[in-house]
Amino acid sequence: MSTVRSDRRRSAKMVAAVAGALALVVATSACGGGKSTASTSHTFVMATQTLPSSLDATAFSGGTRPLESLLDSELFNYSTNSCDTAPSADKLTGMLVDSYQSSADRKSITVTLKSNIKSQYGNALTADDVKWSFERGVALSPIVKFLSFNSAHFSKTNAIEVVSPTQFKLNLDQPTPLDLAMWTIPTFSIYDSTEAKKHTTGDDQWAKTWLATNSAGYGPWKVDSFDQGNQITVSKNPGWPGQVGNYDRVVLKQITSSSDQAQLLQSGSINYARDLTWSQFSDLKSSGKVDVYQCSPISRDWLVLQQKDPHLADVRVRQAISMAIDRDALVKGAYSGLSTPALDGMLASELPSGANVQKTSYNVEQAKQLMSQAGLSNGFDLTLNYNATQPGSQVDQLAILLQSQLKQIGINVKLNKLASGNDLQSTHSSGNYQAELWSSSSALPSGYFDAGLLEPGSPNTTWGYTNKDYTDAVNALGAAVPGSPEANAATEKIANMNISDMVVVQLASTPNIFAMTKGLQGIDKALGTIPIQPQPAGLSAP
């Protein structure tokens, strides 16, 4: 009892300290900065469990996605005005782009940039910035390189062809459904190359050192301060000509405790939280101070099994693990009933109408038979890595429930909660795990893209899955016209292989869910790139 009280006292002190610090930030914003006054200046405070270790979009780590989505220096965004409908990779609007036109053979797209956008340094956006930023991404980011030349098929010799200061051609070896949608991803952010090149050296031709702690984008915000492990503060980019709400400043605050986030949200000290437990979201629905947005699912939570492990290399063992999992119990216990059991191989929104697909089932006795056939009647030890940043705060209860359920077939799950999202990202990237809780966290709302995440050779597929037939099916889907019989057949094949091969164990389809201060205006126009959060540039305080 004394330990519980001590924890509560520490939590209360933490909330009070954070609230006080944030109040100081808001007061400073209201009283300083030229003509701003307390009546006209507003600060939007966003909570995140992990801040990135670098401001550089190519240095992907825990927290990178919320930051880069906030800075919003991408060519395109999704055209959507409701969180009840999942965004689509073929429905885009220009962020930095004014217009585009595809060639008759679809192997080149001429893109015209908006001519009135400047960076915080006063430099106008140009096609040279796009070319430099893309080449930088390919040189520094395995993600950009793989997505550009494997998921999409940009020209390997001349992907970006500068036509004029405001126009370029995107050249393709083969068109895919993702050729423009790829440019909504924050790792494809566009930099002010004129400014960045001032900070290059012989050993650092891409200004990695400078861009690790400085922003140089063309979106609505610029970074004012970067206090690693604490907070990032951004203010309006004076060179952004687009309409914005009445927020002058945004604070991205690292608050690791979901209960602290919930308390600070209800007290009004923060305006946005995503890393809450599902029970907290459920409780907040009845709050008079908070709105909860339970948007259309674009992601799934996975149990990833390292197939280089001799036990897990046997597909029968992976199938047994899947069959031993009661997904209805997971949804009820870990998600407070706010998600959907993942019984087939893809999101329902990605499957063609009337698709004939396999489903997994809950059958402990059959799972035991599979374990016996694999020579593992007595089970084995399985270490499970997890952290709340991926896939979310549900991981604690999810891990406990999986531990209990897998015990039924003799698998002794050892829970290994990692200290930070960066640690989880590191072990995932290196493949140094036996099992982990992960998520599709879809960067693009596309069945083709999600299949590419599981494709052998993808930077995301660090668990040793190999199957040429899967790669062939992904390639066929990419080459097909969306909605065609060929595309539908390839989609069905991929969905069925996800079940038969048990590429990953799919657990639940999760809604894009977040909570914000009640009464904010403009949410219908503020659903942004990788819609895990609203874009504060589109929001106004009540």
PDB file of N, CA and C in Angstrom, residues 416-500:
ATOM      1  N   ASN A 416       9.762  -8.466 -21.593  1.00  0.00           N
ATOM      2  CA  ASN A 416      10.930  -7.584 -21.585  1.00  0.00           C
ATOM      3  C   ASN A 416      10.508  -6.193 -22.051  1.00  0.00           C
ATOM      4  N   LYS A 417      10.074  -5.369 -21.102  1.00  0.00           N
ATOM      5  CA  LYS A 417       9.644  -4.014 -21.433  1.00  0.00           C
ATOM      6  C   LYS A 417      10.876  -3.125 -21.561  1.00  0.00           C
ATOM      7  N   LEU A 418      11.103  -2.605 -22.760  1.00  0.00           N
ATOM      8  CA  LEU A 418      12.278  -1.782 -23.022  1.00  0.00           C
ATOM      9  C   LEU A 418      12.059  -0.364 -22.493  1.00  0.00           C
ATOM     10  N   ALA A 419      13.152   0.302 -22.195  1.00  0.00           N
ATOM     11  CA  ALA A 419      13.080   1.583 -21.503  1.00  0.00           C
ATOM     12  C   ALA A 419      12.503   2.694 -22.362  1.00  0.00           C
ATOM     13  N   SER A 420      12.707   2.633 -23.681  1.00  0.00           N
ATOM     14  CA  SER A 420      12.274   3.739 -24.520  1.00  0.00           C
ATOM     15  C   SER A 420      11.906   3.241 -25.911  1.00  0.00           C
ATOM     16  N   GLY A 421      11.195   4.112 -26.645  1.00  0.00           N
ATOM     17  CA  GLY A 421      10.873   3.803 -28.030  1.00  0.00           C
ATOM     18  C   GLY A 421      12.116   3.698 -28.893  1.00  0.00           C
ATOM     19  N   ASN A 422      13.138   4.491 -28.573  1.00  0.00           N
ATOM     20  CA  ASN A 422      14.392   4.412 -29.322  1.00  0.00           C
ATOM     21  C   ASN A 422      15.042   3.040 -29.152  1.00  0.00           C
ATOM     22  N   ASP A 423      14.962   2.487 -27.925  1.00  0.00           N
ATOM     23  CA  ASP A 423      15.508   1.151 -27.685  1.00  0.00           C
ATOM     24  C   ASP A 423      14.756   0.099 -28.506  1.00  0.00           C
ATOM     25  N   LEU A 424      13.425   0.234 -28.546  1.00  0.00           N
ATOM     26  CA  LEU A 424      12.628  -0.716 -29.318  1.00  0.00           C
ATOM     27  C   LEU A 424      12.953  -0.602 -30.801  1.00  0.00           C
ATOM     28  N   GLN A 425      13.070   0.634 -31.302  1.00  0.00           N
ATOM     29  CA  GLN A 425      13.416   0.834 -32.712  1.00  0.00           C
ATOM     30  C   GLN A 425      14.771   0.222 -33.036  1.00  0.00           C
ATOM     31  N   SER A 426      15.716   0.374 -32.093  1.00  0.00           N
ATOM     32  CA  SER A 426      17.066  -0.146 -32.307  1.00  0.00           C
ATOM     33  C   SER A 426      17.065  -1.675 -32.379  1.00  0.00           C
ATOM     34  N   THR A 427      16.383  -2.334 -31.439  1.00  0.00           N
ATOM     35  CA  THR A 427      16.358  -3.798 -31.459  1.00  0.00           C
ATOM     36  C   THR A 427      15.580  -4.307 -32.673  1.00  0.00           C
ATOM     37  N   HIS A 428      14.541  -3.582 -33.054  1.00  0.00           N
ATOM     38  CA  HIS A 428      13.786  -3.987 -34.245  1.00  0.00           C
ATOM     39  C   HIS A 428      14.652  -3.876 -35.499  1.00  0.00           C
ATOM     40  N   SER A 429      15.316  -2.739 -35.664  1.00  0.00           N
ATOM     41  CA  SER A 429      16.113  -2.511 -36.869  1.00  0.00           C
ATOM     42  C   SER A 429      17.246  -3.518 -37.001  1.00  0.00           C
ATOM     43  N   SER A 430      17.824  -3.907 -35.866  1.00  0.00           N
ATOM     44  CA  SER A 430      18.940  -4.852 -35.883  1.00  0.00           C
ATOM     45  C   SER A 430      18.489  -6.305 -35.968  1.00  0.00           C
ATOM     46  N   GLY A 431      17.197  -6.549 -35.736  1.00  0.00           N
ATOM     47  CA  GLY A 431      16.709  -7.926 -35.693  1.00  0.00           C
ATOM     48  C   GLY A 431      17.097  -8.649 -34.429  1.00  0.00           C
ATOM     49  N   ASN A 432      17.527  -7.893 -33.420  1.00  0.00           N
ATOM     50  CA  ASN A 432      18.012  -8.494 -32.182  1.00  0.00           C
ATOM     51  C   ASN A 432      16.853  -8.704 -31.195  1.00  0.00           C
ATOM     52  N   TYR A 433      15.960  -9.622 -31.538  1.00  0.00           N
ATOM     53  CA  TYR A 433      14.818  -9.940 -30.679  1.00  0.00           C
ATOM     54  C   TYR A 433      14.329 -11.331 -31.052  1.00  0.00           C
ATOM     55  N   GLN A 434      13.632 -11.942 -30.117  1.00  0.00           N
ATOM     56  CA  GLN A 434      12.986 -13.228 -30.393  1.00  0.00           C
ATOM     57  C   GLN A 434      11.524 -13.004 -30.763  1.00  0.00           C
ATOM     58  N   ALA A 435      10.894 -12.099 -30.054  1.00  0.00           N
ATOM     59  CA  ALA A 435       9.520 -11.701 -30.374  1.00  0.00           C
ATOM     60  C   ALA A 435       9.335 -10.265 -29.927  1.00  0.00           C
ATOM     61  N   GLU A 436       8.416  -9.556 -30.572  1.00  0.00           N
ATOM     62  CA  GLU A 436       8.155  -8.169 -30.201  1.00  0.00           C
ATOM     63  C   GLU A 436       6.723  -7.804 -30.559  1.00  0.00           C
ATOM     64  N   LEU A 437       6.203  -6.834 -29.841  1.00  0.00           N
ATOM     65  CA  LEU A 437       4.932  -6.229 -30.204  1.00  0.00           C
ATOM     66  C   LEU A 437       5.229  -5.033 -31.092  1.00  0.00           C
ATOM     67  N   TRP A 438       4.583  -4.984 -32.238  1.00  0.00           N
ATOM     68  CA  TRP A 438       4.874  -3.980 -33.241  1.00  0.00           C
ATOM     69  C   TRP A 438       3.564  -3.607 -33.919  1.00  0.00           C
ATOM     70  N   SER A 439       3.638  -2.735 -34.867  1.00  0.00           N
ATOM     71  CA  SER A 439       2.430  -2.289 -35.547  1.00  0.00           C
ATOM     72  C   SER A 439       2.756  -1.977 -36.993  1.00  0.00           C
ATOM     73  N   SER A 440       1.753  -2.132 -37.865  1.00  0.00           N
ATOM     74  CA  SER A 440       1.953  -1.720 -39.255  1.00  0.00           C
ATOM     75  C   SER A 440       2.136  -0.210 -39.323  1.00  0.00           C
ATOM     76  N   SER A 441       1.497   0.538 -38.412  1.00  0.00           N
ATOM     77  CA  SER A 441       1.639   2.005 -38.341  1.00  0.00           C
ATOM     78  C   SER A 441       1.735   2.600 -39.733  1.00  0.00           C
ATOM     79  N   SER A 442       0.768   2.298 -40.529  1.00  0.00           N
ATOM     80  CA  SER A 442       0.865   2.542 -41.959  1.00  0.00           C
ATOM     81  C   SER A 442       1.222   3.974 -42.304  1.00  0.00           C
ATOM     82  N   ALA A 443       2.333   4.116 -43.025  1.00  0.00           N
ATOM     83  CA  ALA A 443       2.723   5.432 -43.510  1.00  0.00           C
ATOM     84  C   ALA A 443       1.894   5.830 -44.717  1.00  0.00           C
ATOM     85  N   LEU A 444       1.286   4.847 -45.364  1.00  0.00           N
ATOM     86  CA  LEU A 444       0.444   5.104 -46.530  1.00  0.00           C
ATOM     87  C   LEU A 444      -0.803   4.232 -46.451  1.00  0.00           C
ATOM     88  N   PRO A 445      -1.987   4.796 -46.655  1.00  0.00           N
ATOM     89  CA  PRO A 445      -3.220   4.010 -46.612  1.00  0.00           C
ATOM     90  C   PRO A 445      -3.402   3.239 -47.915  1.00  0.00           C
ATOM     91  N   SER A 446      -2.692   2.128 -48.033  1.00  0.00           N
ATOM     92  CA  SER A 446      -2.665   1.374 -49.284  1.00  0.00           C
ATOM     93  C   SER A 446      -2.340  -0.087 -48.996  1.00  0.00           C
ATOM     94  N   GLY A 447      -3.145  -0.994 -49.566  1.00  0.00           N
ATOM     95  CA  GLY A 447      -2.846  -2.417 -49.410  1.00  0.00           C
ATOM     96  C   GLY A 447      -1.508  -2.781 -50.016  1.00  0.00           C
ATOM     97  N   TYR A 448      -1.162  -2.144 -51.115  1.00  0.00           N
ATOM     98  CA  TYR A 448       0.134  -2.390 -51.750  1.00  0.00           C
ATOM     99  C   TYR A 448       1.273  -1.975 -50.824  1.00  0.00           C
ATOM    100  N   PHE A 449       1.128  -0.837 -50.184  1.00  0.00           N
ATOM    101  CA  PHE A 449       2.178  -0.386 -49.280  1.00  0.00           C
ATOM    102  C   PHE A 449       2.283  -1.301 -48.064  1.00  0.00           C
ATOM    103  N   ASP A 450       1.137  -1.658 -47.470  1.00  0.00           N
ATOM    104  CA  ASP A 450       1.172  -2.527 -46.292  1.00  0.00           C
ATOM    105  C   ASP A 450       1.784  -3.879 -46.616  1.00  0.00           C
ATOM    106  N   ALA A 451       1.484  -4.401 -47.809  1.00  0.00           N
ATOM    107  CA  ALA A 451       2.098  -5.664 -48.210  1.00  0.00           C
ATOM    108  C   ALA A 451       3.601  -5.504 -48.358  1.00  0.00           C
ATOM    109  N   GLY A 452       4.029  -4.334 -48.837  1.00  0.00           N
ATOM    110  CA  GLY A 452       5.457  -4.078 -48.976  1.00  0.00           C
ATOM    111  C   GLY A 452       6.187  -4.046 -47.650  1.00  0.00           C
ATOM    112  N   LEU A 453       5.479  -3.662 -46.575  1.00  0.00           N
ATOM    113  CA  LEU A 453       6.103  -3.670 -45.246  1.00  0.00           C
ATOM    114  C   LEU A 453       6.495  -5.079 -44.820  1.00  0.00           C
ATOM    115  N   LEU A 454       5.757  -6.073 -45.312  1.00  0.00           N
ATOM    116  CA  LEU A 454       6.016  -7.463 -44.944  1.00  0.00           C
ATOM    117  C   LEU A 454       6.852  -8.207 -45.985  1.00  0.00           C
ATOM    118  N   GLU A 455       7.113  -7.537 -47.091  1.00  0.00           N
ATOM    119  CA  GLU A 455       7.848  -8.169 -48.179  1.00  0.00           C
ATOM    120  C   GLU A 455       9.281  -8.487 -47.784  1.00  0.00           C
ATOM    121  N   PRO A 456       9.777  -9.676 -48.088  1.00  0.00           N
ATOM    122  CA  PRO A 456      11.186  -9.980 -47.823  1.00  0.00           C
ATOM    123  C   PRO A 456      12.101  -8.943 -48.458  1.00  0.00           C
ATOM    124  N   GLY A 457      13.066  -8.463 -47.685  1.00  0.00           N
ATOM    125  CA  GLY A 457      13.987  -7.450 -48.177  1.00  0.00           C
ATOM    126  C   GLY A 457      13.625  -6.040 -47.771  1.00  0.00           C
ATOM    127  N   SER A 458      12.389  -5.832 -47.300  1.00  0.00           N
ATOM    128  CA  SER A 458      12.002  -4.509 -46.818  1.00  0.00           C
ATOM    129  C   SER A 458      12.796  -4.176 -45.561  1.00  0.00           C
ATOM    130  N   PRO A 459      13.179  -2.893 -45.379  1.00  0.00           N
ATOM    131  CA  PRO A 459      13.885  -2.521 -44.139  1.00  0.00           C
ATOM    132  C   PRO A 459      13.076  -2.826 -42.894  1.00  0.00           C
ATOM    133  N   ASN A 460      11.744  -2.886 -43.038  1.00  0.00           N
ATOM    134  CA  ASN A 460      10.893  -3.179 -41.888  1.00  0.00           C
ATOM    135  C   ASN A 460      10.902  -4.657 -41.533  1.00  0.00           C
ATOM    136  N   THR A 461      11.166  -5.517 -42.527  1.00  0.00           N
ATOM    137  CA  THR A 461      11.076  -6.960 -42.316  1.00  0.00           C
ATOM    138  C   THR A 461      12.394  -7.487 -41.767  1.00  0.00           C
ATOM    139  N   THR A 462      12.594  -7.281 -40.473  1.00  0.00           N
ATOM    140  CA  THR A 462      13.854  -7.670 -39.836  1.00  0.00           C
ATOM    141  C   THR A 462      13.761  -9.032 -39.160  1.00  0.00           C
ATOM    142  N   TRP A 463      12.658  -9.764 -39.417  1.00  0.00           N
ATOM    143  CA  TRP A 463      12.444 -11.029 -38.713  1.00  0.00           C
ATOM    144  C   TRP A 463      12.723 -12.254 -39.584  1.00  0.00           C
ATOM    145  N   GLY A 464      13.386 -12.049 -40.748  1.00  0.00           N
ATOM    146  CA  GLY A 464      13.912 -13.187 -41.499  1.00  0.00           C
ATOM    147  C   GLY A 464      12.932 -13.904 -42.392  1.00  0.00           C
ATOM    148  N   TYR A 465      11.801 -13.293 -42.707  1.00  0.00           N
ATOM    149  CA  TYR A 465      10.835 -13.946 -43.593  1.00  0.00           C
ATOM    150  C   TYR A 465      11.348 -13.944 -45.032  1.00  0.00           C
ATOM    151  N   THR A 466      11.293 -15.094 -45.681  1.00  0.00           N
ATOM    152  CA  THR A 466      11.716 -15.207 -47.078  1.00  0.00           C
ATOM    153  C   THR A 466      10.703 -16.048 -47.842  1.00  0.00           C
ATOM    154  N   ASN A 467      10.213 -15.517 -48.951  1.00  0.00           N
ATOM    155  CA  ASN A 467       9.325 -16.267 -49.829  1.00  0.00           C
ATOM    156  C   ASN A 467       9.201 -15.498 -51.142  1.00  0.00           C
ATOM    157  N   LYS A 468       9.775 -16.038 -52.207  1.00  0.00           N
ATOM    158  CA  LYS A 468       9.758 -15.357 -53.501  1.00  0.00           C
ATOM    159  C   LYS A 468       8.338 -15.160 -54.016  1.00  0.00           C
ATOM    160  N   ASP A 469       7.436 -16.090 -53.718  1.00  0.00           N
ATOM    161  CA  ASP A 469       6.057 -15.964 -54.177  1.00  0.00           C
ATOM    162  C   ASP A 469       5.401 -14.719 -53.588  1.00  0.00           C
ATOM    163  N   TYR A 470       5.760 -14.396 -52.365  1.00  0.00           N
ATOM    164  CA  TYR A 470       5.199 -13.196 -51.740  1.00  0.00           C
ATOM    165  C   TYR A 470       5.688 -11.953 -52.472  1.00  0.00           C
ATOM    166  N   THR A 471       6.975 -11.904 -52.756  1.00  0.00           N
ATOM    167  CA  THR A 471       7.534 -10.769 -53.495  1.00  0.00           C
ATOM    168  C   THR A 471       6.889 -10.641 -54.867  1.00  0.00           C
ATOM    169  N   ASP A 472       6.675 -11.760 -55.537  1.00  0.00           N
ATOM    170  CA  ASP A 472       6.045 -11.735 -56.860  1.00  0.00           C
ATOM    171  C   ASP A 472       4.619 -11.186 -56.772  1.00  0.00           C
ATOM    172  N   ALA A 473       3.906 -11.564 -55.721  1.00  0.00           N
ATOM    173  CA  ALA A 473       2.526 -11.088 -55.557  1.00  0.00           C
ATOM    174  C   ALA A 473       2.499  -9.586 -55.292  1.00  0.00           C
ATOM    175  N   VAL A 474       3.445  -9.092 -54.490  1.00  0.00           N
ATOM    176  CA  VAL A 474       3.521  -7.652 -54.227  1.00  0.00           C
ATOM    177  C   VAL A 474       3.832  -6.895 -55.512  1.00  0.00           C
ATOM    178  N   ASN A 475       4.765  -7.420 -56.294  1.00  0.00           N
ATOM    179  CA  ASN A 475       5.111  -6.777 -57.570  1.00  0.00           C
ATOM    180  C   ASN A 475       3.920  -6.761 -58.518  1.00  0.00           C
ATOM    181  N   ALA A 476       3.161  -7.855 -58.544  1.00  0.00           N
ATOM    182  CA  ALA A 476       1.980  -7.920 -59.412  1.00  0.00           C
ATOM    183  C   ALA A 476       0.939  -6.894 -58.986  1.00  0.00           C
ATOM    184  N   LEU A 477       0.756  -6.729 -57.695  1.00  0.00           N
ATOM    185  CA  LEU A 477      -0.204  -5.747 -57.200  1.00  0.00           C
ATOM    186  C   LEU A 477       0.240  -4.334 -57.560  1.00  0.00           C
ATOM    187  N   GLY A 478       1.547  -4.065 -57.453  1.00  0.00           N
ATOM    188  CA  GLY A 478       2.057  -2.744 -57.780  1.00  0.00           C
ATOM    189  C   GLY A 478       1.920  -2.396 -59.250  1.00  0.00           C
ATOM    190  N   ALA A 479       2.036  -3.403 -60.113  1.00  0.00           N
ATOM    191  CA  ALA A 479       1.981  -3.153 -61.554  1.00  0.00           C
ATOM    192  C   ALA A 479       0.552  -3.054 -62.081  1.00  0.00           C
ATOM    193  N   ALA A 480      -0.403  -3.593 -61.319  1.00  0.00           N
ATOM    194  CA  ALA A 480      -1.789  -3.643 -61.782  1.00  0.00           C
ATOM    195  C   ALA A 480      -2.499  -2.306 -61.583  1.00  0.00           C
ATOM    196  N   VAL A 481      -3.479  -2.046 -62.413  1.00  0.00           N
ATOM    197  CA  VAL A 481      -4.325  -0.867 -62.251  1.00  0.00           C
ATOM    198  C   VAL A 481      -5.210  -1.087 -61.033  1.00  0.00           C
ATOM    199  N   PRO A 482      -5.228  -0.146 -60.066  1.00  0.00           N
ATOM    200  CA  PRO A 482      -6.052  -0.333 -58.863  1.00  0.00           C
ATOM    201  C   PRO A 482      -7.506  -0.659 -59.204  1.00  0.00           C
ATOM    202  N   GLY A 483      -8.037  -1.686 -58.524  1.00  0.00           N
ATOM    203  CA  GLY A 483      -9.421  -2.088 -58.750  1.00  0.00           C
ATOM    204  C   GLY A 483      -9.629  -3.067 -59.876  1.00  0.00           C
ATOM    205  N   SER A 484      -8.567  -3.361 -60.628  1.00  0.00           N
ATOM    206  CA  SER A 484      -8.681  -4.299 -61.752  1.00  0.00           C
ATOM    207  C   SER A 484      -8.727  -5.737 -61.235  1.00  0.00           C
ATOM    208  N   PRO A 485      -9.176  -6.693 -62.063  1.00  0.00           N
ATOM    209  CA  PRO A 485      -9.159  -8.103 -61.643  1.00  0.00           C
ATOM    210  C   PRO A 485      -7.759  -8.574 -61.244  1.00  0.00           C
ATOM    211  N   GLU A 486      -6.746  -8.077 -61.949  1.00  0.00           N
ATOM    212  CA  GLU A 486      -5.368  -8.467 -61.619  1.00  0.00           C
ATOM    213  C   GLU A 486      -4.965  -7.960 -60.233  1.00  0.00           C
ATOM    214  N   ALA A 487      -5.353  -6.728 -59.933  1.00  0.00           N
ATOM    215  CA  ALA A 487      -5.042  -6.163 -58.613  1.00  0.00           C
ATOM    216  C   ALA A 487      -5.789  -6.920 -57.518  1.00  0.00           C
ATOM    217  N   ASN A 488      -7.048  -7.250 -57.762  1.00  0.00           N
ATOM    218  CA  ASN A 488      -7.840  -7.969 -56.766  1.00  0.00           C
ATOM    219  C   ASN A 488      -7.284  -9.367 -56.505  1.00  0.00           C
ATOM    220  N   ALA A 489      -6.849 -10.042 -57.573  1.00  0.00           N
ATOM    221  CA  ALA A 489      -6.291 -11.391 -57.414  1.00  0.00           C
ATOM    222  C   ALA A 489      -4.990 -11.350 -56.614  1.00  0.00           C
ATOM    223  N   ALA A 490      -4.139 -10.357 -56.900  1.00  0.00           N
ATOM    224  CA  ALA A 490      -2.884 -10.237 -56.160  1.00  0.00           C
ATOM    225  C   ALA A 490      -3.151  -9.904 -54.695  1.00  0.00           C
ATOM    226  N   THR A 491      -4.135  -9.062 -54.434  1.00  0.00           N
ATOM    227  CA  THR A 491      -4.472  -8.713 -53.054  1.00  0.00           C
ATOM    228  C   THR A 491      -4.929  -9.940 -52.281  1.00  0.00           C
ATOM    229  N   GLU A 492      -5.801 -10.739 -52.891  1.00  0.00           N
ATOM    230  CA  GLU A 492      -6.266 -11.965 -52.234  1.00  0.00           C
ATOM    231  C   GLU A 492      -5.096 -12.901 -51.934  1.00  0.00           C
ATOM    232  N   LYS A 493      -4.179 -13.045 -52.885  1.00  0.00           N
ATOM    233  CA  LYS A 493      -3.037 -13.945 -52.681  1.00  0.00           C
ATOM    234  C   LYS A 493      -2.185 -13.481 -51.508  1.00  0.00           C
ATOM    235  N   ILE A 494      -1.939 -12.185 -51.432  1.00  0.00           N
ATOM    236  CA  ILE A 494      -1.134 -11.647 -50.328  1.00  0.00           C
ATOM    237  C   ILE A 494      -1.834 -11.869 -48.998  1.00  0.00           C
ATOM    238  N   ALA A 495      -3.127 -11.575 -48.945  1.00  0.00           N
ATOM    239  CA  ALA A 495      -3.879 -11.751 -47.700  1.00  0.00           C
ATOM    240  C   ALA A 495      -3.828 -13.204 -47.239  1.00  0.00           C
ATOM    241  N   ASN A 496      -3.957 -14.149 -48.181  1.00  0.00           N
ATOM    242  CA  ASN A 496      -3.941 -15.562 -47.812  1.00  0.00           C
ATOM    243  C   ASN A 496      -2.555 -16.028 -47.378  1.00  0.00           C
ATOM    244  N   MET A 497      -1.506 -15.507 -48.030  1.00  0.00           N
ATOM    245  CA  MET A 497      -0.155 -15.878 -47.618  1.00  0.00           C
ATOM    246  C   MET A 497       0.167 -15.320 -46.233  1.00  0.00           C
ATOM    247  N   ASN A 498      -0.394 -14.167 -45.902  1.00  0.00           N
ATOM    248  CA  ASN A 498      -0.171 -13.629 -44.557  1.00  0.00           C
ATOM    249  C   ASN A 498      -0.686 -14.586 -43.491  1.00  0.00           C
ATOM    250  N   ILE A 499      -1.730 -15.355 -43.821  1.00  0.00           N
ATOM    251  CA  ILE A 499      -2.276 -16.330 -42.884  1.00  0.00           C
ATOM    252  C   ILE A 499      -1.557 -17.673 -42.988  1.00  0.00           C
ATOM    253  N   SER A 500      -1.365 -18.177 -44.206  1.00  0.00           N
ATOM    254  CA  SER A 500      -0.751 -19.497 -44.360  1.00  0.00           C
ATOM    255  C   SER A 500       0.713 -19.498 -43.927  1.00  0.00           C
TER     256      SER A 500
END
